[in-house]
XYZ file of N, CA and C in Angstrom:
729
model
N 51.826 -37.327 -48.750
C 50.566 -37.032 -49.442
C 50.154 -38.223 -50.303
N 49.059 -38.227 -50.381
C 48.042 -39.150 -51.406
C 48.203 -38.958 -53.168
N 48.578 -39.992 -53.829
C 48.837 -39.676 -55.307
C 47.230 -40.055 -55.872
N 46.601 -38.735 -56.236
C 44.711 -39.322 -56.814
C 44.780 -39.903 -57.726
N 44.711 -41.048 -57.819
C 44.615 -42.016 -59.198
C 43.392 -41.640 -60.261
N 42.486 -41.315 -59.280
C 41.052 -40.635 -59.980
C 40.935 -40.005 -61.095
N 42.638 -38.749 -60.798
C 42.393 -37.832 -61.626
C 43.175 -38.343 -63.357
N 43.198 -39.609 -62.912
C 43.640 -39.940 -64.258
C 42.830 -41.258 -65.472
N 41.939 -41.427 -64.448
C 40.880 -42.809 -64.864
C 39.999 -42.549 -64.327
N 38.863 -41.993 -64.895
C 37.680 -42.416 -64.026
C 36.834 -43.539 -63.991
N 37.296 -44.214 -64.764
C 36.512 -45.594 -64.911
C 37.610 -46.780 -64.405
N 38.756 -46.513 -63.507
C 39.147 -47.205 -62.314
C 38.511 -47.787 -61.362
N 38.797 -49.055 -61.008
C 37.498 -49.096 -60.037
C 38.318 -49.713 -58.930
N 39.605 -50.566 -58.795
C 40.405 -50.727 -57.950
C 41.888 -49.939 -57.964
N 42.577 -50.290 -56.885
C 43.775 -49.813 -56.981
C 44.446 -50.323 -55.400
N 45.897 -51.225 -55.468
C 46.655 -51.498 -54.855
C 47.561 -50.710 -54.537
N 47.333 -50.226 -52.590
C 48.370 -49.154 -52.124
C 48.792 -49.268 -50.907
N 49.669 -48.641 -49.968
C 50.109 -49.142 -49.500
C 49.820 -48.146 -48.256
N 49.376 -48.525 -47.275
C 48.670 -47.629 -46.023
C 49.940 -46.983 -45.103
N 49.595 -45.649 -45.249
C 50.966 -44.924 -44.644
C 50.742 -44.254 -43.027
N 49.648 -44.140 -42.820
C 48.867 -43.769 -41.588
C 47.425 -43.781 -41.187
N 47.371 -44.333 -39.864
C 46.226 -44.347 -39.288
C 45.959 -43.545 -37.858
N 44.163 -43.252 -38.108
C 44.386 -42.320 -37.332
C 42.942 -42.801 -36.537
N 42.785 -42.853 -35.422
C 41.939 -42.687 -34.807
C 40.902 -41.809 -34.286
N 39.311 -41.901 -34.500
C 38.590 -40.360 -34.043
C 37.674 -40.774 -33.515
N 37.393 -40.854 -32.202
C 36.034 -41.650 -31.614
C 35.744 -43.140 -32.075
N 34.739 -43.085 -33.132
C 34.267 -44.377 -32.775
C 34.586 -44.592 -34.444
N 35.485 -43.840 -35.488
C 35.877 -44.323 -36.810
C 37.310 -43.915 -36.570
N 37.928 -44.504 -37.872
C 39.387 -44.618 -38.009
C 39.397 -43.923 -39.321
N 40.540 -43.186 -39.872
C 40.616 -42.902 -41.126
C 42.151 -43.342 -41.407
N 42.284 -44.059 -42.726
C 43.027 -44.613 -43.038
C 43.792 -43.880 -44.175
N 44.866 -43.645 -44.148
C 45.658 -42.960 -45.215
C 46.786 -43.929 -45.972
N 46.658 -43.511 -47.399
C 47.377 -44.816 -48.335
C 48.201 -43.952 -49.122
N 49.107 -44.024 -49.750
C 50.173 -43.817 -50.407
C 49.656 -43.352 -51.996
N 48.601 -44.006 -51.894
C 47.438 -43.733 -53.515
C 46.483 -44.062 -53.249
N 45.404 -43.278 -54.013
C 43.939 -43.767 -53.798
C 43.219 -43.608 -55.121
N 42.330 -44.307 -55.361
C 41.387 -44.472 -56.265
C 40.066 -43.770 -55.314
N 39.572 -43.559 -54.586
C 38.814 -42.777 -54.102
C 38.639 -41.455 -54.404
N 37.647 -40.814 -54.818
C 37.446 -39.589 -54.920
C 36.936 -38.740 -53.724
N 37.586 -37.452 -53.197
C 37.209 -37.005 -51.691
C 36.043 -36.380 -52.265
N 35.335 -36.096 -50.932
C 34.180 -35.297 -51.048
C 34.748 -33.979 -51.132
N 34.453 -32.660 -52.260
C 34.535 -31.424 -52.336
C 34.590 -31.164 -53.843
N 34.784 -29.604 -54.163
C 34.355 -29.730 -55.639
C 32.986 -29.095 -56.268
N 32.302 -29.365 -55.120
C 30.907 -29.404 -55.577
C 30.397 -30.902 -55.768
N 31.106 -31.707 -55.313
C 30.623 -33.556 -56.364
C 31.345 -34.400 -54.723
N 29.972 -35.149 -54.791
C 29.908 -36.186 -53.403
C 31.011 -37.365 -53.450
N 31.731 -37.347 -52.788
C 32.672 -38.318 -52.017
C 32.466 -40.070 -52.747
N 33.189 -40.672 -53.071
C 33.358 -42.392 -53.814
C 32.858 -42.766 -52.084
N 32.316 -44.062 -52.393
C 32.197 -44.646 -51.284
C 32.777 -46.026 -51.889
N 32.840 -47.652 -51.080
C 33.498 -48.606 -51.733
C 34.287 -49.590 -50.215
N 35.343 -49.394 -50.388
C 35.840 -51.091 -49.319
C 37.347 -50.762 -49.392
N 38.197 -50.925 -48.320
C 39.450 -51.199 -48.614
C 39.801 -52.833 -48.075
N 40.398 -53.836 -48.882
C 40.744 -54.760 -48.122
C 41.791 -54.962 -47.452
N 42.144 -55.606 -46.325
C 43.265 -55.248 -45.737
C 43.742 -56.783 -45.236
N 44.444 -57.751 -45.188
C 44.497 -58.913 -44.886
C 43.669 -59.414 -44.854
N 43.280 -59.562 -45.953
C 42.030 -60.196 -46.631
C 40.858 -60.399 -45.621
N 40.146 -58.936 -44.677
C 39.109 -58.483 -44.362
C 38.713 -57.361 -45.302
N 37.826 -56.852 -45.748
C 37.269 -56.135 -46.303
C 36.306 -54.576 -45.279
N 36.528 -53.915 -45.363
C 36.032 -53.151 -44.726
C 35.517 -51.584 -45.356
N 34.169 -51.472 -44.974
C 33.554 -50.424 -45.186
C 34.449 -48.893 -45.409
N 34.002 -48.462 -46.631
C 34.441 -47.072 -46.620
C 33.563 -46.507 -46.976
N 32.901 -45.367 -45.809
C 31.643 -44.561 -46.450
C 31.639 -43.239 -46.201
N 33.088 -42.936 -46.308
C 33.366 -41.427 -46.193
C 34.883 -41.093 -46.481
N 34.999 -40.523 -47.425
C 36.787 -39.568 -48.096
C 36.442 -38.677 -47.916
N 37.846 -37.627 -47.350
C 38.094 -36.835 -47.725
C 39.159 -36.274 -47.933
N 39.542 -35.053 -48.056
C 41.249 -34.351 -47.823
C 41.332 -33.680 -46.684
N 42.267 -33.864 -45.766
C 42.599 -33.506 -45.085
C 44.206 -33.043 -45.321
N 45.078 -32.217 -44.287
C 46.297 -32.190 -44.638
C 47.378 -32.970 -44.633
N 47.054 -34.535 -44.126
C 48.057 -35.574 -44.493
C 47.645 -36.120 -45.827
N 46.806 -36.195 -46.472
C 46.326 -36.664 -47.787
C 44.517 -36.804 -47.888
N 44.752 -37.642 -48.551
C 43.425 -38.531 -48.414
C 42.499 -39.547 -47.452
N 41.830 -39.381 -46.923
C 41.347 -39.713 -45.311
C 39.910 -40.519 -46.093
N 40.380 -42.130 -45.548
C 39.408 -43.112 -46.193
C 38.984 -43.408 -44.448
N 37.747 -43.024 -44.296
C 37.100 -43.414 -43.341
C 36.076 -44.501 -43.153
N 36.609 -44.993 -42.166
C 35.963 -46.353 -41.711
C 35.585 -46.535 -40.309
N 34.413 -47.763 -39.905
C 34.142 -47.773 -38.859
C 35.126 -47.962 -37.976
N 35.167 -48.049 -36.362
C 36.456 -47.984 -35.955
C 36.812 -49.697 -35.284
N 38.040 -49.989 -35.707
C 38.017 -51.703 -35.501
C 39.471 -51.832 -34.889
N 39.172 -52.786 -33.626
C 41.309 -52.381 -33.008
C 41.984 -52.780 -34.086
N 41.582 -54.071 -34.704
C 42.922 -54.443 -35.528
C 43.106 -53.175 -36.695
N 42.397 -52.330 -37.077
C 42.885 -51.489 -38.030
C 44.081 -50.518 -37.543
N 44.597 -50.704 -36.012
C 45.291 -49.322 -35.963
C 46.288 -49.954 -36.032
N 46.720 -51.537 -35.916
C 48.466 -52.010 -36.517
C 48.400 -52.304 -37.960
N 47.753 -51.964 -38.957
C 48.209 -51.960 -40.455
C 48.618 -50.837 -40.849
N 49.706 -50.180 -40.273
C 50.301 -49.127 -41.044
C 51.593 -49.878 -42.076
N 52.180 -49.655 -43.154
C 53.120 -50.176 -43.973
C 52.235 -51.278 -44.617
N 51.033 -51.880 -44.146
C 50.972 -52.986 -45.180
C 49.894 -52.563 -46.155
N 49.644 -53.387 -46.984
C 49.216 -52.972 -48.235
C 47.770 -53.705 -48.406
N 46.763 -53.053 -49.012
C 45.407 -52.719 -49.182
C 45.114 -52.470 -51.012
N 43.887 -53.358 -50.706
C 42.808 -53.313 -52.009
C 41.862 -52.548 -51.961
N 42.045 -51.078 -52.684
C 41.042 -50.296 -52.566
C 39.747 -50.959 -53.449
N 38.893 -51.076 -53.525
C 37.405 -50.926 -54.387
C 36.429 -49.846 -54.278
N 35.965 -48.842 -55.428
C 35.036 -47.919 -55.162
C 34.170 -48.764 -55.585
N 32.280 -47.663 -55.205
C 31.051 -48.069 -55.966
C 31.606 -47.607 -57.179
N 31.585 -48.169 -58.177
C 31.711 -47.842 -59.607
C 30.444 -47.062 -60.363
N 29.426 -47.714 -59.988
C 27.781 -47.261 -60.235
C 27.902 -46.057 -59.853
N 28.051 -45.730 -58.624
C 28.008 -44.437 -57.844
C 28.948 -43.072 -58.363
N 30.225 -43.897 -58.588
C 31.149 -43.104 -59.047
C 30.703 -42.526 -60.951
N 30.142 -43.279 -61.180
C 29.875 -43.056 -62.712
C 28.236 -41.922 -62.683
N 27.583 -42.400 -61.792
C 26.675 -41.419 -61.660
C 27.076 -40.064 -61.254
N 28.029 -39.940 -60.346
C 28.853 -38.205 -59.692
C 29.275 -37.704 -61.444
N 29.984 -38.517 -61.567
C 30.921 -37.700 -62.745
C 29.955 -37.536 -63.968
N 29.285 -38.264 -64.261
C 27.889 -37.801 -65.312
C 27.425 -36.061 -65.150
N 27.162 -36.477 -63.784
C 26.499 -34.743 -63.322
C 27.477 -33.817 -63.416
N 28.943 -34.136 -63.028
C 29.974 -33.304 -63.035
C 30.391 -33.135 -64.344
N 30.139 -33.742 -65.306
C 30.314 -33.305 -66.582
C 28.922 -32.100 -67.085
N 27.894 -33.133 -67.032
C 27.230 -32.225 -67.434
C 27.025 -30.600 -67.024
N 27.164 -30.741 -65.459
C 27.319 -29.269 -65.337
C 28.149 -28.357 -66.602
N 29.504 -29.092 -66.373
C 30.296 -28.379 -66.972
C 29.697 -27.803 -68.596
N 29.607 -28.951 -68.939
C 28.318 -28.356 -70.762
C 27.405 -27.701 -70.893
N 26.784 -27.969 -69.810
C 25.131 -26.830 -69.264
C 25.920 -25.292 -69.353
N 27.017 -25.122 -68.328
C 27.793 -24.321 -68.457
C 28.581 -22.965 -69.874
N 29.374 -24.077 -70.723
C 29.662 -24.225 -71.504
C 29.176 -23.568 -72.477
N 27.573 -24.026 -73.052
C 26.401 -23.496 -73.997
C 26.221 -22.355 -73.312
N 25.609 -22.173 -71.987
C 25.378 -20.805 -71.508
C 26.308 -19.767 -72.352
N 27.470 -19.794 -71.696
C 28.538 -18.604 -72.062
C 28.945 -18.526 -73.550
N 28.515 -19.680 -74.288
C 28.709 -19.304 -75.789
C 27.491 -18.718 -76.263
N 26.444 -18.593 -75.532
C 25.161 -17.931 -75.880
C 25.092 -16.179 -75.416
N 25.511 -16.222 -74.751
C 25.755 -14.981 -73.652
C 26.930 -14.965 -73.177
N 27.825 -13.989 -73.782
C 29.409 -13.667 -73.297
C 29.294 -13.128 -72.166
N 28.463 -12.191 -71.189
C 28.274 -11.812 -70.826
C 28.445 -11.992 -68.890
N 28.050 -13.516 -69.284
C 28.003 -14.545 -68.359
C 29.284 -15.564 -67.858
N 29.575 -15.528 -66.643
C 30.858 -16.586 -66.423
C 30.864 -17.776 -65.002
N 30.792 -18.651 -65.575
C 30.903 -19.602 -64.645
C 31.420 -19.326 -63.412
N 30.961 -19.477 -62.325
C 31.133 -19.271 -60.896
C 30.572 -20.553 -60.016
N 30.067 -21.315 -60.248
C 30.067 -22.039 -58.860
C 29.250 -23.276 -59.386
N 29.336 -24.807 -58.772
C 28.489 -25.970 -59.328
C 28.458 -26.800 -58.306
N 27.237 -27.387 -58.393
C 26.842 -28.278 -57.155
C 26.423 -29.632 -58.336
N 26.897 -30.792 -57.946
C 26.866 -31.797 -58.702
C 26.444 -32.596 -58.306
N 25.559 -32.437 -57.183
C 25.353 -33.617 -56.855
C 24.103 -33.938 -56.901
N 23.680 -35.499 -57.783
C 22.801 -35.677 -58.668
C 21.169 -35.723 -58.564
N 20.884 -35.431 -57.018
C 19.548 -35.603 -56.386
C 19.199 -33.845 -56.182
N 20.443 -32.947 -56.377
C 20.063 -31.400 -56.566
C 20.904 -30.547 -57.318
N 21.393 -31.326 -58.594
C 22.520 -30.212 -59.148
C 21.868 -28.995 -59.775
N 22.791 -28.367 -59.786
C 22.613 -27.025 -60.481
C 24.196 -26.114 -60.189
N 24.459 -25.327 -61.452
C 25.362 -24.432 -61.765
C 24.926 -23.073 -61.525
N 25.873 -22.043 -60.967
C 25.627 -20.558 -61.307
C 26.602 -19.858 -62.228
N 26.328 -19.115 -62.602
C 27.127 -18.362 -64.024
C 27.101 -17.053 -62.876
N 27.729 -16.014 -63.223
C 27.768 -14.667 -62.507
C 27.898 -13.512 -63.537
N 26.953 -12.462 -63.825
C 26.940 -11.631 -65.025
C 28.960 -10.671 -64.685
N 28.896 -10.321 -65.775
C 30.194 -9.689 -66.063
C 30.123 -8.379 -65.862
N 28.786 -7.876 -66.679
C 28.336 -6.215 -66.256
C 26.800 -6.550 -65.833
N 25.926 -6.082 -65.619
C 24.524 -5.693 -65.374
C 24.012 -5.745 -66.040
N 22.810 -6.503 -66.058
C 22.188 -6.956 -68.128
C 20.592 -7.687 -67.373
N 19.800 -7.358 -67.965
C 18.453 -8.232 -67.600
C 18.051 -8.799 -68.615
N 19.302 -9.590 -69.502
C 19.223 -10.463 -70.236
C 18.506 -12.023 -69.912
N 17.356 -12.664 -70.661
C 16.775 -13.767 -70.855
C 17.574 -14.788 -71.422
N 17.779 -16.609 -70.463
C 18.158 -17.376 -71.292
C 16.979 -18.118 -71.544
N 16.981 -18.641 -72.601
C 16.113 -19.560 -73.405
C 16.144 -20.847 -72.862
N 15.184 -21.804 -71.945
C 15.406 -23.036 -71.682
C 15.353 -23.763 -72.649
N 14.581 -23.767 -73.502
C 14.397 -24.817 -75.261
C 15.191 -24.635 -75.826
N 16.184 -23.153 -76.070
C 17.142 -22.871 -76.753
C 19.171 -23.549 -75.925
N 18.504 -23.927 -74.620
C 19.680 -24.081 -74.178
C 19.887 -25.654 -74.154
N 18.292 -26.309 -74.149
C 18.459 -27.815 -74.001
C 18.218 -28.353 -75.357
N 17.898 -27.609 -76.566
C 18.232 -27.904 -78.130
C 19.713 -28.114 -78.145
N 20.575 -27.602 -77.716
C 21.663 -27.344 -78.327
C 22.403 -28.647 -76.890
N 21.938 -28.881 -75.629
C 22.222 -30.308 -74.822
C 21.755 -31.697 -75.595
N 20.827 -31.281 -76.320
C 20.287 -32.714 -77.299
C 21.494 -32.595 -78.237
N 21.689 -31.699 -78.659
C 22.525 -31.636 -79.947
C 24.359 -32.313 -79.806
N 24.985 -31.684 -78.654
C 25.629 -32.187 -77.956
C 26.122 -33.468 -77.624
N 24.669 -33.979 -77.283
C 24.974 -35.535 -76.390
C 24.665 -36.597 -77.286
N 23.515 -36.253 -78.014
C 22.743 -37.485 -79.160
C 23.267 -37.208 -80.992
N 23.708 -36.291 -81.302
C 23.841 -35.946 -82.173
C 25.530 -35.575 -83.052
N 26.176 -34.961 -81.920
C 27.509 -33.974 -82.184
C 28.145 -33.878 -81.104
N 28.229 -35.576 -80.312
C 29.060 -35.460 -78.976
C 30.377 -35.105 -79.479
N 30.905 -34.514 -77.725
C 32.478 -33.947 -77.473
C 32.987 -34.962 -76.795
N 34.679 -34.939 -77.228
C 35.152 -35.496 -75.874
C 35.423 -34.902 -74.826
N 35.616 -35.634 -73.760
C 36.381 -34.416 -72.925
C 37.605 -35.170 -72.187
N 38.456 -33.915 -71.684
C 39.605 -34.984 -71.141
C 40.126 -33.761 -70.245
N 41.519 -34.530 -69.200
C 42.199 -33.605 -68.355
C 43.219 -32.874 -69.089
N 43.572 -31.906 -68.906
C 45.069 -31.125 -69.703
C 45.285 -30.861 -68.305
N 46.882 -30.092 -68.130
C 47.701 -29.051 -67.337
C 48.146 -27.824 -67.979
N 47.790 -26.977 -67.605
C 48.377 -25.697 -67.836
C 48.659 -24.964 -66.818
N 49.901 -23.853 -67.081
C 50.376 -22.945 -66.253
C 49.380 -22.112 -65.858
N 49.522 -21.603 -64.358
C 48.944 -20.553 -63.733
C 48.381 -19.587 -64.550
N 49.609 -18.771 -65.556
C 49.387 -17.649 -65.613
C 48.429 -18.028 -66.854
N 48.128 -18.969 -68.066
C 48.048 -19.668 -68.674
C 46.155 -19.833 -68.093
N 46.132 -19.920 -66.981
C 44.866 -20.131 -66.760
C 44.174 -18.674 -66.250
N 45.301 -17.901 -65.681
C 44.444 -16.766 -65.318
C 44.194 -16.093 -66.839
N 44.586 -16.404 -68.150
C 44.382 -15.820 -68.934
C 43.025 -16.311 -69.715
N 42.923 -17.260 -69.664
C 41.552 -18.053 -69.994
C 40.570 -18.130 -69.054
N 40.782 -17.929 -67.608
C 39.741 -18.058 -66.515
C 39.889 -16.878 -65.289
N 40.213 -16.247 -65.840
C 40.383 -14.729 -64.732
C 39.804 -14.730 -63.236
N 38.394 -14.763 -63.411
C 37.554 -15.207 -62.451
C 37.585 -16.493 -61.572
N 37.651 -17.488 -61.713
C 38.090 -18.648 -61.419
C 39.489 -19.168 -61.185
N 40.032 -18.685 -61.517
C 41.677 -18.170 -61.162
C 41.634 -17.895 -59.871
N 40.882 -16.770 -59.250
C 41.200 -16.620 -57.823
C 40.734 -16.990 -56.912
N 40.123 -18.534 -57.332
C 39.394 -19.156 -56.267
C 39.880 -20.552 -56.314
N 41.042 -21.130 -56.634
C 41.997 -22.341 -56.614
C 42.827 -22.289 -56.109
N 43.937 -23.027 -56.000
C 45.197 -23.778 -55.648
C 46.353 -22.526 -56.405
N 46.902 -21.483 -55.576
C 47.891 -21.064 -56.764
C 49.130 -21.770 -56.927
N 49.252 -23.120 -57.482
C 50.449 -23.537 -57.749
C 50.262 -23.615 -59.281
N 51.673 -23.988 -59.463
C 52.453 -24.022 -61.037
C 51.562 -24.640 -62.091
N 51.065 -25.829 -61.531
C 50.103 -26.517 -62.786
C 48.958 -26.565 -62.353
N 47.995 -26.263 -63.197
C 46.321 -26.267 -62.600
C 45.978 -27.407 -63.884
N 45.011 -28.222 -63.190
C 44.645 -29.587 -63.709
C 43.453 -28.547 -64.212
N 42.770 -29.031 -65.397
C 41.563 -28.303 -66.711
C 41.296 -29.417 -66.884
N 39.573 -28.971 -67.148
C 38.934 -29.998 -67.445
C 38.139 -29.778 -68.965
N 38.800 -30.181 -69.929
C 38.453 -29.594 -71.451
C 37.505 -30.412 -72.090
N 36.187 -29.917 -72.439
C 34.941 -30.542 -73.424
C 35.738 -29.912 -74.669
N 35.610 -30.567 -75.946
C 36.409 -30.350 -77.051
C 35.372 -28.718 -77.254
N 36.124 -27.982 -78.005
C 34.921 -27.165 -78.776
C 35.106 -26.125 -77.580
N 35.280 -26.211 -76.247
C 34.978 -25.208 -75.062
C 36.272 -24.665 -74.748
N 36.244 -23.454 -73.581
C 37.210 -23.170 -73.318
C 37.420 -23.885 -72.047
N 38.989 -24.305 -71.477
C 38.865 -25.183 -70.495
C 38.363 -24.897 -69.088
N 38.387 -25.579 -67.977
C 38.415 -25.057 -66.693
C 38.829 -25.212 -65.861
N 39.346 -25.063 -64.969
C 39.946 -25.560 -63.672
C 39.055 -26.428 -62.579
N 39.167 -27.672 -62.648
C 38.495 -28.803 -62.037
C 39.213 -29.640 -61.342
N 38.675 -30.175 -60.443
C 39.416 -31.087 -59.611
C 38.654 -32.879 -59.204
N 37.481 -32.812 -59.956
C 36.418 -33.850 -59.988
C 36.552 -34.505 -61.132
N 36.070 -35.441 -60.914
C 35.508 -37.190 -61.916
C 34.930 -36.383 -63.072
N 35.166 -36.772 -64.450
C 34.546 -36.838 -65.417
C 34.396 -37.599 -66.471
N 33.100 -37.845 -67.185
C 32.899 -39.345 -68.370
C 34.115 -38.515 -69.806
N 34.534 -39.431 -70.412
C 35.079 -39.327 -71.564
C 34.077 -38.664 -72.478
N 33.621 -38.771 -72.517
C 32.599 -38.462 -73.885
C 31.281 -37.802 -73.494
N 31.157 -36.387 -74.177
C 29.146 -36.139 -73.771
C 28.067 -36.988 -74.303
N 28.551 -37.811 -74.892
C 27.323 -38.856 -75.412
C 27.108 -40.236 -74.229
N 27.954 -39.780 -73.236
C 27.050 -40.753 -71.916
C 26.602 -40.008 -70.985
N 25.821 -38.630 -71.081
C 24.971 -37.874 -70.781
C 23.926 -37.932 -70.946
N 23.083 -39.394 -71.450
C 21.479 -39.501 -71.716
C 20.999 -38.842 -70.716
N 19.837 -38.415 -71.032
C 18.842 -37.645 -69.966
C 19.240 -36.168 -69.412
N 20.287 -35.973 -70.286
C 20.507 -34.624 -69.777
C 19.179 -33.813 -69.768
N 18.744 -32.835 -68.929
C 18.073 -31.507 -69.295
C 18.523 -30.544 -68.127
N 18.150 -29.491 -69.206
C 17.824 -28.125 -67.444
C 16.326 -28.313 -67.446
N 16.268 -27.786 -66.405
C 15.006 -27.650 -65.542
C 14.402 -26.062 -65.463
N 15.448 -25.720 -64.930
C 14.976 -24.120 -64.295
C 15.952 -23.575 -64.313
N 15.646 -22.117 -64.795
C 16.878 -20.884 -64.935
C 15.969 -20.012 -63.598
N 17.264 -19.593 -62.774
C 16.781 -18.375 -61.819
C 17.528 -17.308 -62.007
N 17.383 -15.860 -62.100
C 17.775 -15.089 -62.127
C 17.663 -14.312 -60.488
N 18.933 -13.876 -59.926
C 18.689 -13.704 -58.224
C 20.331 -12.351 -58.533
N 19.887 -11.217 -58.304
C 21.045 -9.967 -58.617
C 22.019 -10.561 -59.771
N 22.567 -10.713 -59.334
C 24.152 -10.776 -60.196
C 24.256 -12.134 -61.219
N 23.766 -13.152 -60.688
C 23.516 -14.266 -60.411
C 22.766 -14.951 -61.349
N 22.996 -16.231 -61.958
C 21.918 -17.052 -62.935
C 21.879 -18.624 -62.421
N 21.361 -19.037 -61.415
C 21.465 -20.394 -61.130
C 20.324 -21.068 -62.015
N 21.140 -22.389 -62.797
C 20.591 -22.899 -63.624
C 20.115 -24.322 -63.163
N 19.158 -25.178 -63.126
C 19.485 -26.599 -62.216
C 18.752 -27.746 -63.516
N 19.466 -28.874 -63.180
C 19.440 -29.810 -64.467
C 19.180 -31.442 -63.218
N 18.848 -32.154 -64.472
C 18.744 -33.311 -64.280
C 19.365 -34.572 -65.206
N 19.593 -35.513 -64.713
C 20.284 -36.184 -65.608
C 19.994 -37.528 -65.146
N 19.890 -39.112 -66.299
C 19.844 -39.907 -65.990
C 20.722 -40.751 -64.955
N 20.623 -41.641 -64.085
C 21.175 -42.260 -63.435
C 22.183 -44.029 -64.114
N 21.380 -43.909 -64.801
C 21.876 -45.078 -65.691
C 23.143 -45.088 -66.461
């Protein structure tokens, strides 16, 4: 398996590893490394794109993902790539790119966040991060034709980001540890021993597996946009600077 370097730097932008298998699929190759600085596509939050170098050729990577040998860095398909298994490679992501995913993937999470401290009522269920259509859904707890406030929800995103930023960072906690803080979300992960959380100071944590900025104060341009109310359901959708 693939060790995600990701989940420990997101402002990594290389990483030296050592290619453990290659695999051939039509007319691309996917290359598997021992570690990656690549972030896969899933999550809700779009895939790192970037270069692996390999005897000092450089070659396109414009598609990760997970698969069940690890991490699957896909590339166009080239003969000499299928004898570099054992030797060792210079990953490079877009850094730009990568800093724009995790912006949105934070912010969801805060958009989030304010919701449910406004309305207990309400619990995070599902986020799409990706920055040309994000938006979060919350899922009611009981039945309520309760109103959220868009001015009241993006007062308190100004307040947040420009005013009374959080940090945020990764923790581990136990399973049971998380089903006690995330009940709901609990039964839609990984049930092993440690679940990786993704904690804005001030919030309760969550179970995440995506890129996020250190701090909500590199969230310029946060806003929501639009609250929908659809049965059960509150999909909220936001925008955020690219810069």
């Amino acid at each position: 398996m693939t060790t995600p370097k990701y989940f420990y730097d997101t402002y990594q932008e290389e990483n030296t590893a050592t290619i453990i298998k290659v695999v051939e699929m039509d007319d691309t190759i996917a290359v598997y490394c021992d570690s990656s600085v690549f972030y896969p596509q899933g999550g809700g939050q779009p895939c790192d794109v970037g270069s692996l170098e390999i005897d000092g050729t450089a070659y396109h990577v414009y598609h990760v993902e997970t698969t069940e040998e690890g991490i699957a860095h896909v590339l166009e398909s080239h003969p000499s790539l299928l004898g570099c298994h054992g030797m060792q490679c210079k990953q490079r992501i877009d850094l730009q790119r990568r800093l724009i995913n995790a912006k949105s993937h934070t912010a969801g999470h805060l958009i989030s966040h304010i919701i449910e401290n406004m309305n207990s009522n309400l619990s995070p269920a599902k986020g799409h991060h990706y920055p040309d259509n994000a938006y979060i859904e919350l899922i009611e707890n009981e039945p309520s034709n309760d109103n959220l406030s868009l001015a009241l929800i993006n007062e308190q995103v100004n307040t947040l980001v420009n005013q009374a930023p959080k940090s945020v960072q990764s923790i581990n906690l136990d399973l049971a540890e998380v089903q006690s803080l995330r009940s709901l979300l609990s039964k839609f992960i990984p049930q092993s021993t440690q679940i990786r959380m993704i904690a804005i100071d001030g919030f309760t944590p969550v179970p995440c597996g995506g890129t996020h900025v250190a701090c909500t104060s590199e969230l310029n341009g946060l806003e929501v946009t639009k609250i929908k109310h659809k049965k059960d359901r509150i999909k909220v959708s936001y925008i955020i600077n690219r810069g």
